[in-house]
XYZ file of N, CA and C in Angstrom:
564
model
N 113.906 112.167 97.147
C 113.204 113.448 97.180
C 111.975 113.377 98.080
N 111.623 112.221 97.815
C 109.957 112.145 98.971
C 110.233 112.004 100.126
N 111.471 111.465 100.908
C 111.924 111.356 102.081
C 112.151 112.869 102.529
N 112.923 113.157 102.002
C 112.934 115.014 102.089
C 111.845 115.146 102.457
N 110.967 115.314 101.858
C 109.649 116.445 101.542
C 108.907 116.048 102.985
N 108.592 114.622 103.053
C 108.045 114.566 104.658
C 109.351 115.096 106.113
N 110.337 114.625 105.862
C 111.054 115.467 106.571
C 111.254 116.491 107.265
N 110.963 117.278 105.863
C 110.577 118.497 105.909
C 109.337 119.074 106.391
N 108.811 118.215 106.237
C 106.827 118.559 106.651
C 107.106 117.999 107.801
N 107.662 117.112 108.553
C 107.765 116.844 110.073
C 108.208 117.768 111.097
N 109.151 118.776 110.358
C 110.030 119.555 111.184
C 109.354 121.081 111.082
N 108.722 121.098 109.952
C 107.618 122.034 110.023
C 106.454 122.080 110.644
N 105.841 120.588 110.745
C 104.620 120.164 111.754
C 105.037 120.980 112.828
N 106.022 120.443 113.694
C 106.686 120.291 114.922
C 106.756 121.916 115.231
N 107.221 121.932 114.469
C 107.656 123.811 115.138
C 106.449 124.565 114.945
N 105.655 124.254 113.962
C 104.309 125.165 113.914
C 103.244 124.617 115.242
N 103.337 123.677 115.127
C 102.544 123.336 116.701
C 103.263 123.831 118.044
N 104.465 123.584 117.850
C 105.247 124.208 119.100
C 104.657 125.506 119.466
N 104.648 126.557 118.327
C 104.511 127.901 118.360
C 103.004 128.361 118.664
N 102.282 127.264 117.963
C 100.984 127.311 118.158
C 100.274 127.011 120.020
N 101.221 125.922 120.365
C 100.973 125.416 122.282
C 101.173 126.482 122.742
N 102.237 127.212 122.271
C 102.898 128.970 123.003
C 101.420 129.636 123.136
N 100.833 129.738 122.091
C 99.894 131.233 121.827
C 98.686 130.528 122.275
N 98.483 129.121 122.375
C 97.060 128.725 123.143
C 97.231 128.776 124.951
N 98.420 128.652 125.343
C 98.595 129.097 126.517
C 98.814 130.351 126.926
N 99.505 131.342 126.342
C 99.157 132.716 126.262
C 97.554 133.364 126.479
N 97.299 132.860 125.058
C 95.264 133.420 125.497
C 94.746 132.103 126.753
N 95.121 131.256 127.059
C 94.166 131.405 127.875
C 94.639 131.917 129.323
N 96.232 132.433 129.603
C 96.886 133.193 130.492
C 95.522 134.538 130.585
N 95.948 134.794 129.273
C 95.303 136.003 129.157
C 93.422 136.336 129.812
N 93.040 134.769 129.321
C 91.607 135.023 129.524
C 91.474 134.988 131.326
N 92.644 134.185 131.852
C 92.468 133.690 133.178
C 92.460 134.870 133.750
N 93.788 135.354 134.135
C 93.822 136.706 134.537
C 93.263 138.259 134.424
N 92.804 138.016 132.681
C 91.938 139.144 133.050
C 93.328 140.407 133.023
N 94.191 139.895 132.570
C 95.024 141.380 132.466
C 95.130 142.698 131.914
N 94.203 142.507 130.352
C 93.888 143.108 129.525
C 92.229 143.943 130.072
N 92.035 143.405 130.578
C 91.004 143.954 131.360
C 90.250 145.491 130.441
N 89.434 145.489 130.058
C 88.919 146.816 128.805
C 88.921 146.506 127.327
N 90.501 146.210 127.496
C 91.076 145.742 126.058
C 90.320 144.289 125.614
N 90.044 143.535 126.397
C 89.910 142.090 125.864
C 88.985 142.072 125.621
N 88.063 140.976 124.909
C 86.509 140.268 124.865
C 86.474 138.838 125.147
N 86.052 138.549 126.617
C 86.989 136.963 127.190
C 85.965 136.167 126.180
N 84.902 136.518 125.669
C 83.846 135.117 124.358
C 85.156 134.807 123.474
N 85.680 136.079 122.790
C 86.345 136.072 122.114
C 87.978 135.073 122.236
N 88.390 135.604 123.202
C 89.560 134.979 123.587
C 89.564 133.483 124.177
N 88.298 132.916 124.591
C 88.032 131.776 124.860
C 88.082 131.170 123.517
N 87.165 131.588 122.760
C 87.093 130.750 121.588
C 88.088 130.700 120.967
N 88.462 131.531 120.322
C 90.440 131.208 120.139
C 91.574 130.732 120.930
N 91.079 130.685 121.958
C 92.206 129.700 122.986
C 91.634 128.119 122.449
N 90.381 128.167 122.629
C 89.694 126.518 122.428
C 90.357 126.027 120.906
N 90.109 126.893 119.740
C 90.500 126.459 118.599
C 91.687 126.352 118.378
N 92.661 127.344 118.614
C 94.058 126.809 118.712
C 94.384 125.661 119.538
N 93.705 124.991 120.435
C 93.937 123.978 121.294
C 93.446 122.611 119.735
N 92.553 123.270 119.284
C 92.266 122.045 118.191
C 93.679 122.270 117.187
N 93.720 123.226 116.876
C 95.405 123.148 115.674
C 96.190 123.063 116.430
N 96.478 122.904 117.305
C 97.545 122.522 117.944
C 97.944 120.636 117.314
N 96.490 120.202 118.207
C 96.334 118.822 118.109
C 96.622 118.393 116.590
N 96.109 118.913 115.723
C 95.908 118.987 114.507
C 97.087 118.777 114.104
N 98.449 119.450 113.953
C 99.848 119.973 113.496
C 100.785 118.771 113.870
N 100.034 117.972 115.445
C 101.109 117.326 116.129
C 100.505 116.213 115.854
N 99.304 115.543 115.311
C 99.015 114.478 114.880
C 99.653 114.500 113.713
N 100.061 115.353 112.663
C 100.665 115.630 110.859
C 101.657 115.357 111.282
N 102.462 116.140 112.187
C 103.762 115.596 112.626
C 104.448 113.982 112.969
N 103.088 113.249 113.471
C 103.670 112.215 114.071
C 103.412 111.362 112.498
N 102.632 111.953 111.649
C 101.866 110.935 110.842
C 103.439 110.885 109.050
N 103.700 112.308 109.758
C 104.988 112.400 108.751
C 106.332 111.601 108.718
N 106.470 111.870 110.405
C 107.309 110.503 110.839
C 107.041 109.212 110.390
N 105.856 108.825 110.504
C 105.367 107.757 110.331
C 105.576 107.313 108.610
N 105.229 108.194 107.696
C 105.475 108.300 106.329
C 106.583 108.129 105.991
N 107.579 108.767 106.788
C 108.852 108.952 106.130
C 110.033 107.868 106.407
N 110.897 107.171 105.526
C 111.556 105.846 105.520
C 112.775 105.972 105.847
N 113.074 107.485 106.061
C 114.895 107.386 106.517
C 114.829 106.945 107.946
N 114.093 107.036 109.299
C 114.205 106.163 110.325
C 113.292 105.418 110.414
N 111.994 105.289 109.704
C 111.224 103.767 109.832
C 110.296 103.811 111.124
N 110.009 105.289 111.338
C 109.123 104.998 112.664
C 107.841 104.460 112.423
N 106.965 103.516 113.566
C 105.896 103.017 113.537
C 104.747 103.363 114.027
N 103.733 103.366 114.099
C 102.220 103.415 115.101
C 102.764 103.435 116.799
N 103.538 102.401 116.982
C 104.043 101.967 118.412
C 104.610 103.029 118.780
N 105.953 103.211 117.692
C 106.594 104.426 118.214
C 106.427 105.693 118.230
N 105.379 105.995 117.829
C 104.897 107.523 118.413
C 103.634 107.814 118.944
N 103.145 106.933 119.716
C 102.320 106.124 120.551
C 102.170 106.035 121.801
N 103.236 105.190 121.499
C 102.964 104.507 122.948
C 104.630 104.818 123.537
N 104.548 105.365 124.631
C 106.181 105.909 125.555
C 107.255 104.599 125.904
N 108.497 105.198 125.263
C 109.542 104.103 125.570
C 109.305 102.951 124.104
N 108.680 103.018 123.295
C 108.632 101.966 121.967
C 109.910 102.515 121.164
N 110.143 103.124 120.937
C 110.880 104.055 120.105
C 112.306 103.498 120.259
N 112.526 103.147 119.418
C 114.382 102.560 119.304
C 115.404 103.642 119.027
N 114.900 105.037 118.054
C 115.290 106.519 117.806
C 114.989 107.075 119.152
N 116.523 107.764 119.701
C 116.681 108.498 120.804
C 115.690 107.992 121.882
N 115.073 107.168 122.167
C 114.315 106.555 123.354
C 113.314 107.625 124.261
N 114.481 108.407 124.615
C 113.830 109.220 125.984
C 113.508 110.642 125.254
N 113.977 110.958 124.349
C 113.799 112.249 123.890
C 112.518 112.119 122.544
N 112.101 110.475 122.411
C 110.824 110.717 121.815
C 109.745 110.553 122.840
N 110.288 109.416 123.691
C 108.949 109.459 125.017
C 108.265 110.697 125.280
N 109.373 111.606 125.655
C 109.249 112.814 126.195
C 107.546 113.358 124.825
N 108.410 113.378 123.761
C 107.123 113.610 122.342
C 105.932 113.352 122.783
N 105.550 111.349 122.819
C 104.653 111.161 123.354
C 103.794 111.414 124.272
N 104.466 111.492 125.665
C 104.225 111.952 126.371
C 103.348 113.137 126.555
N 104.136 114.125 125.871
C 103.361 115.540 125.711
C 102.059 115.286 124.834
N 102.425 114.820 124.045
C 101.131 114.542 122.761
C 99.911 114.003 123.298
N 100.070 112.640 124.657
C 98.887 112.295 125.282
C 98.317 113.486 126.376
N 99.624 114.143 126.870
C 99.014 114.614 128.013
C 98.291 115.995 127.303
N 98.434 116.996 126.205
C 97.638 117.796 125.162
C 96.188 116.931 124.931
N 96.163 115.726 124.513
C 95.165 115.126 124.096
C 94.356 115.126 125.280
N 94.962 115.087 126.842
C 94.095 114.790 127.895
C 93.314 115.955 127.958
N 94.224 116.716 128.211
C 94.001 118.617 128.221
C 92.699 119.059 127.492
N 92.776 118.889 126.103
C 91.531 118.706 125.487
C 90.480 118.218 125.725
N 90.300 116.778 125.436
C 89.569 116.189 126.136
C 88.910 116.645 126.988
N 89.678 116.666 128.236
C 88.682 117.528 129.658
C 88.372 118.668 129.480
N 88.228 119.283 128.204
C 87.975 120.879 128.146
C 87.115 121.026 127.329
N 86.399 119.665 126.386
C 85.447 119.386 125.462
C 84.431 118.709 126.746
N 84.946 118.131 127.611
C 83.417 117.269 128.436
C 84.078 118.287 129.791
N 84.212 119.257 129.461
C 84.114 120.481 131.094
C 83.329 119.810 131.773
N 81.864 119.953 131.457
C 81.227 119.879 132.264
C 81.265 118.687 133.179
N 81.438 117.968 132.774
C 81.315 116.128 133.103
C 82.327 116.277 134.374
N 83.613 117.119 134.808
C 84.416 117.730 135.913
C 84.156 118.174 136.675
N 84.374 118.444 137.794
C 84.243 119.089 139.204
C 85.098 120.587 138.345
N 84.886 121.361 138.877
C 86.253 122.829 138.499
C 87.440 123.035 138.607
N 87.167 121.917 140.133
C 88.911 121.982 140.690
C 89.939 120.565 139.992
N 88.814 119.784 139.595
C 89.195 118.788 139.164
C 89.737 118.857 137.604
N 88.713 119.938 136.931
C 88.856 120.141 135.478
C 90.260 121.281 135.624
N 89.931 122.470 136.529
C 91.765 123.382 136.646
C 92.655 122.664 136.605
N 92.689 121.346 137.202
C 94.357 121.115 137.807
C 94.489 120.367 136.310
N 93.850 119.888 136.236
C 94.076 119.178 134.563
C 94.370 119.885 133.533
N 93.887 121.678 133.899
C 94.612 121.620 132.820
C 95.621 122.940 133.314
N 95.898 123.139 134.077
C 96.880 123.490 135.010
C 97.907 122.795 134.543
N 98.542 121.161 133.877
C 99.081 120.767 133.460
C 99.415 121.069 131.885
N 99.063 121.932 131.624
C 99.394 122.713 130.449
C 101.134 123.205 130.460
N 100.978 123.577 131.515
C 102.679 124.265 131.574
C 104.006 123.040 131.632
N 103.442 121.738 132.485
C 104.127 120.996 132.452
C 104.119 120.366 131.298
N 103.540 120.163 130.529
C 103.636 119.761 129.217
C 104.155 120.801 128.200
N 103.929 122.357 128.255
C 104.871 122.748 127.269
C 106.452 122.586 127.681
N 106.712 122.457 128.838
C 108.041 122.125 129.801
C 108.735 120.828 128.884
N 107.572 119.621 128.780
C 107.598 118.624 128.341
C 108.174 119.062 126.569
N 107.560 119.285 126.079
C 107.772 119.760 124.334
C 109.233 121.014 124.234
N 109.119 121.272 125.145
C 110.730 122.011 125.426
C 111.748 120.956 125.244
N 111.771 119.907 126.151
C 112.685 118.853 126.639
C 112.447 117.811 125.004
N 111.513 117.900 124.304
C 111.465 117.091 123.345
C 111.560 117.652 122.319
N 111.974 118.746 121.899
C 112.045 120.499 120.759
C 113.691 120.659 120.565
N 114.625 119.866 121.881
C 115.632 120.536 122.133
C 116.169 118.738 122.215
N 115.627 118.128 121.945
C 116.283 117.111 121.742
C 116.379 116.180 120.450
N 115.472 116.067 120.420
C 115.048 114.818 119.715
C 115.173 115.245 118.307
N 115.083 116.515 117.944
C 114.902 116.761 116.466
C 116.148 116.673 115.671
N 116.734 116.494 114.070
C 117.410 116.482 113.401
C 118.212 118.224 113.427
N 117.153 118.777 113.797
C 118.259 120.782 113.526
C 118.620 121.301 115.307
N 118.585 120.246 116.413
C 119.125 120.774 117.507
C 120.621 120.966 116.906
N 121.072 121.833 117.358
C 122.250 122.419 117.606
C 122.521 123.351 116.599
N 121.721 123.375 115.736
C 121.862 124.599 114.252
C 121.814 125.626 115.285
N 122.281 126.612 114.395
C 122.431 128.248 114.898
C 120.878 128.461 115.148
N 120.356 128.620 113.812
C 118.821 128.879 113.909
C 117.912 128.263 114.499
N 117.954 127.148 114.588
C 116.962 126.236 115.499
C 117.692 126.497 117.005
N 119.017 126.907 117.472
C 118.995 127.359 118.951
C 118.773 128.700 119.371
N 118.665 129.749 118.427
C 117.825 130.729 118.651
C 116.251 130.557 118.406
N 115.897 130.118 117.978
C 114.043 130.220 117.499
C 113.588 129.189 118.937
N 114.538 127.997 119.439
C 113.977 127.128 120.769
C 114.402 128.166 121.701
N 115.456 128.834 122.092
C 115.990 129.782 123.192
C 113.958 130.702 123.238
N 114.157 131.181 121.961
C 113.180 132.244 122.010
C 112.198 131.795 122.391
N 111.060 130.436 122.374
C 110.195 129.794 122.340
C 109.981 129.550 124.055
N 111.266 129.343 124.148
C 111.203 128.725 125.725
C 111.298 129.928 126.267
N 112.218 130.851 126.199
C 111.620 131.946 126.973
C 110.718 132.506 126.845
N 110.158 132.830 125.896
C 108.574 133.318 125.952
C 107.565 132.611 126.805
N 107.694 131.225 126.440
C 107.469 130.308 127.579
C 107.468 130.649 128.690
N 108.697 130.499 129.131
C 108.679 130.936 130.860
C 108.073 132.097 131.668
N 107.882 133.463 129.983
C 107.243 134.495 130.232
C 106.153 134.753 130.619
N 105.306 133.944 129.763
C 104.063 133.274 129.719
C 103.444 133.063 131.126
N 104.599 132.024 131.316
C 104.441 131.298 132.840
C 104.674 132.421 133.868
N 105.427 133.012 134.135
C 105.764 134.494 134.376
C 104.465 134.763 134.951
N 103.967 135.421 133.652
C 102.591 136.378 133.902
C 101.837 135.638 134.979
N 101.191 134.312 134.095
C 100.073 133.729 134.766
C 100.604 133.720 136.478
N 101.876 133.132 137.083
C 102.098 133.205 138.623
C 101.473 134.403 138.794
N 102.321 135.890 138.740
C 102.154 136.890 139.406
C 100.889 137.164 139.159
N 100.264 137.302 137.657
C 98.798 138.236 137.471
C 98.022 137.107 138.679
N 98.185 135.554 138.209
C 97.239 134.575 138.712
C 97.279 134.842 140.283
N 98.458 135.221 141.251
C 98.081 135.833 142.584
C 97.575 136.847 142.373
N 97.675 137.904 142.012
C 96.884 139.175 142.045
C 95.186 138.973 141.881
N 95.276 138.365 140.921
C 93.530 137.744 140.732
C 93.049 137.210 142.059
N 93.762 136.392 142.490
C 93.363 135.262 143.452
C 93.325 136.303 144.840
N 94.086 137.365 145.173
C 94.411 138.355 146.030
C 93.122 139.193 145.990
N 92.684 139.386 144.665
C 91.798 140.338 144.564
C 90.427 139.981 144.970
N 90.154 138.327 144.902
C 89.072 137.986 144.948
C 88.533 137.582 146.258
N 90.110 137.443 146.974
C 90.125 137.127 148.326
C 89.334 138.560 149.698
N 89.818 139.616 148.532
C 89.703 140.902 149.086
C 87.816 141.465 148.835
N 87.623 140.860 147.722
C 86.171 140.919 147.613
C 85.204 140.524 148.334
N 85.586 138.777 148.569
C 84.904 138.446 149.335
C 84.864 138.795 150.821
N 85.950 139.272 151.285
C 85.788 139.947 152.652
C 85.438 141.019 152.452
N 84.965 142.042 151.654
C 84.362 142.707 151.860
C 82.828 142.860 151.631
N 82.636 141.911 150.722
C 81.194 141.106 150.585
C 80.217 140.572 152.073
N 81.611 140.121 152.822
C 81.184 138.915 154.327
C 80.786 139.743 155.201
């Protein structure tokens, strides 16, 4: 029964953080672009992009720590750690890890901003998308309910919203970048 119950709390971690990476990249789509423009309050939407960036972290550390708890595969410290330790599915937990450090980096550089150059602190976390890319490839693999009915509609849905996401930010993110281009020549 206790094997269950973390099980269960692993696969719940997992998907609530999943859903949670969705909506912290969303607001800060949102804050970047400026799409909402009237509608928004960017204090507002910053600070809830920042804190969901902390539950995010939060959900996917419970997650790894449930694994870790739980005795039907015996995972270790190493193996959800450190990339390639993992004797369970190999590449489809790396992939886990992987994402989990590169979120942790993401953070990180977004708690010591300042300590960054701008262009140096963007591209870092510009890697946001490649890492939910990353948790796609590890959402759709690695877990015990890939191939259920329900778990391939709720990942279908996740990832496309995803891509939607990603969507916006290209086009709005040229339009911004178009617009500002247009300012300053008319500023010069």
């Amino acid at each position: 029964m206790i094997g269950s119950i973390y099980w269960d709390l692993t696969r719940a971690s997992a998907n609530i953080a999943w859903v949670l990476l969705l909506f912290t990249i969303l607001w800060g789509v949102l804050l970047t672009t400026r799409i909402l423009r009237g509608m928004d309050r960017p204090a507002w939407l910053l600070d809830l992009h920042k804190w969901l960036g902390v539950v995010v972290i939060t959900f996917t550390i419970f997650h790894m720590a449930t694994l870790i708890a739980d005795d039907y595969i015996s995972f270790s410290y190493a193996d959800v750690l450190i990339p390639g330790v993992s004797p369970y599915r190999r590449w489809e937990v790396t992939a886990g890890v992987i994402g989990f450090w590169l979120l942790v980096t993401i953070q990180l550089t977004s708690v010591f901003k300042r300590k960054f150059s701008q262009v140096t602190w963007r591209r870092i976390h510009m890697t946001s998308y490649p890492l939910y890319a990353i948790i796609v490839v590890h959402a759709l693999t690695a877990g015990s309910d890939v191939g259920s009915r329900w778990y391939t509609g709720f990942s279908m849905a996740l990832s496309m919203t995803g891509a939607a996401v990603f969507g916006i930010r290209y086009v709005a993110g040229r339009a911004v970048r178009g617009n500002r281009r247009t300012d300053e020549a008319i500023i010069s």
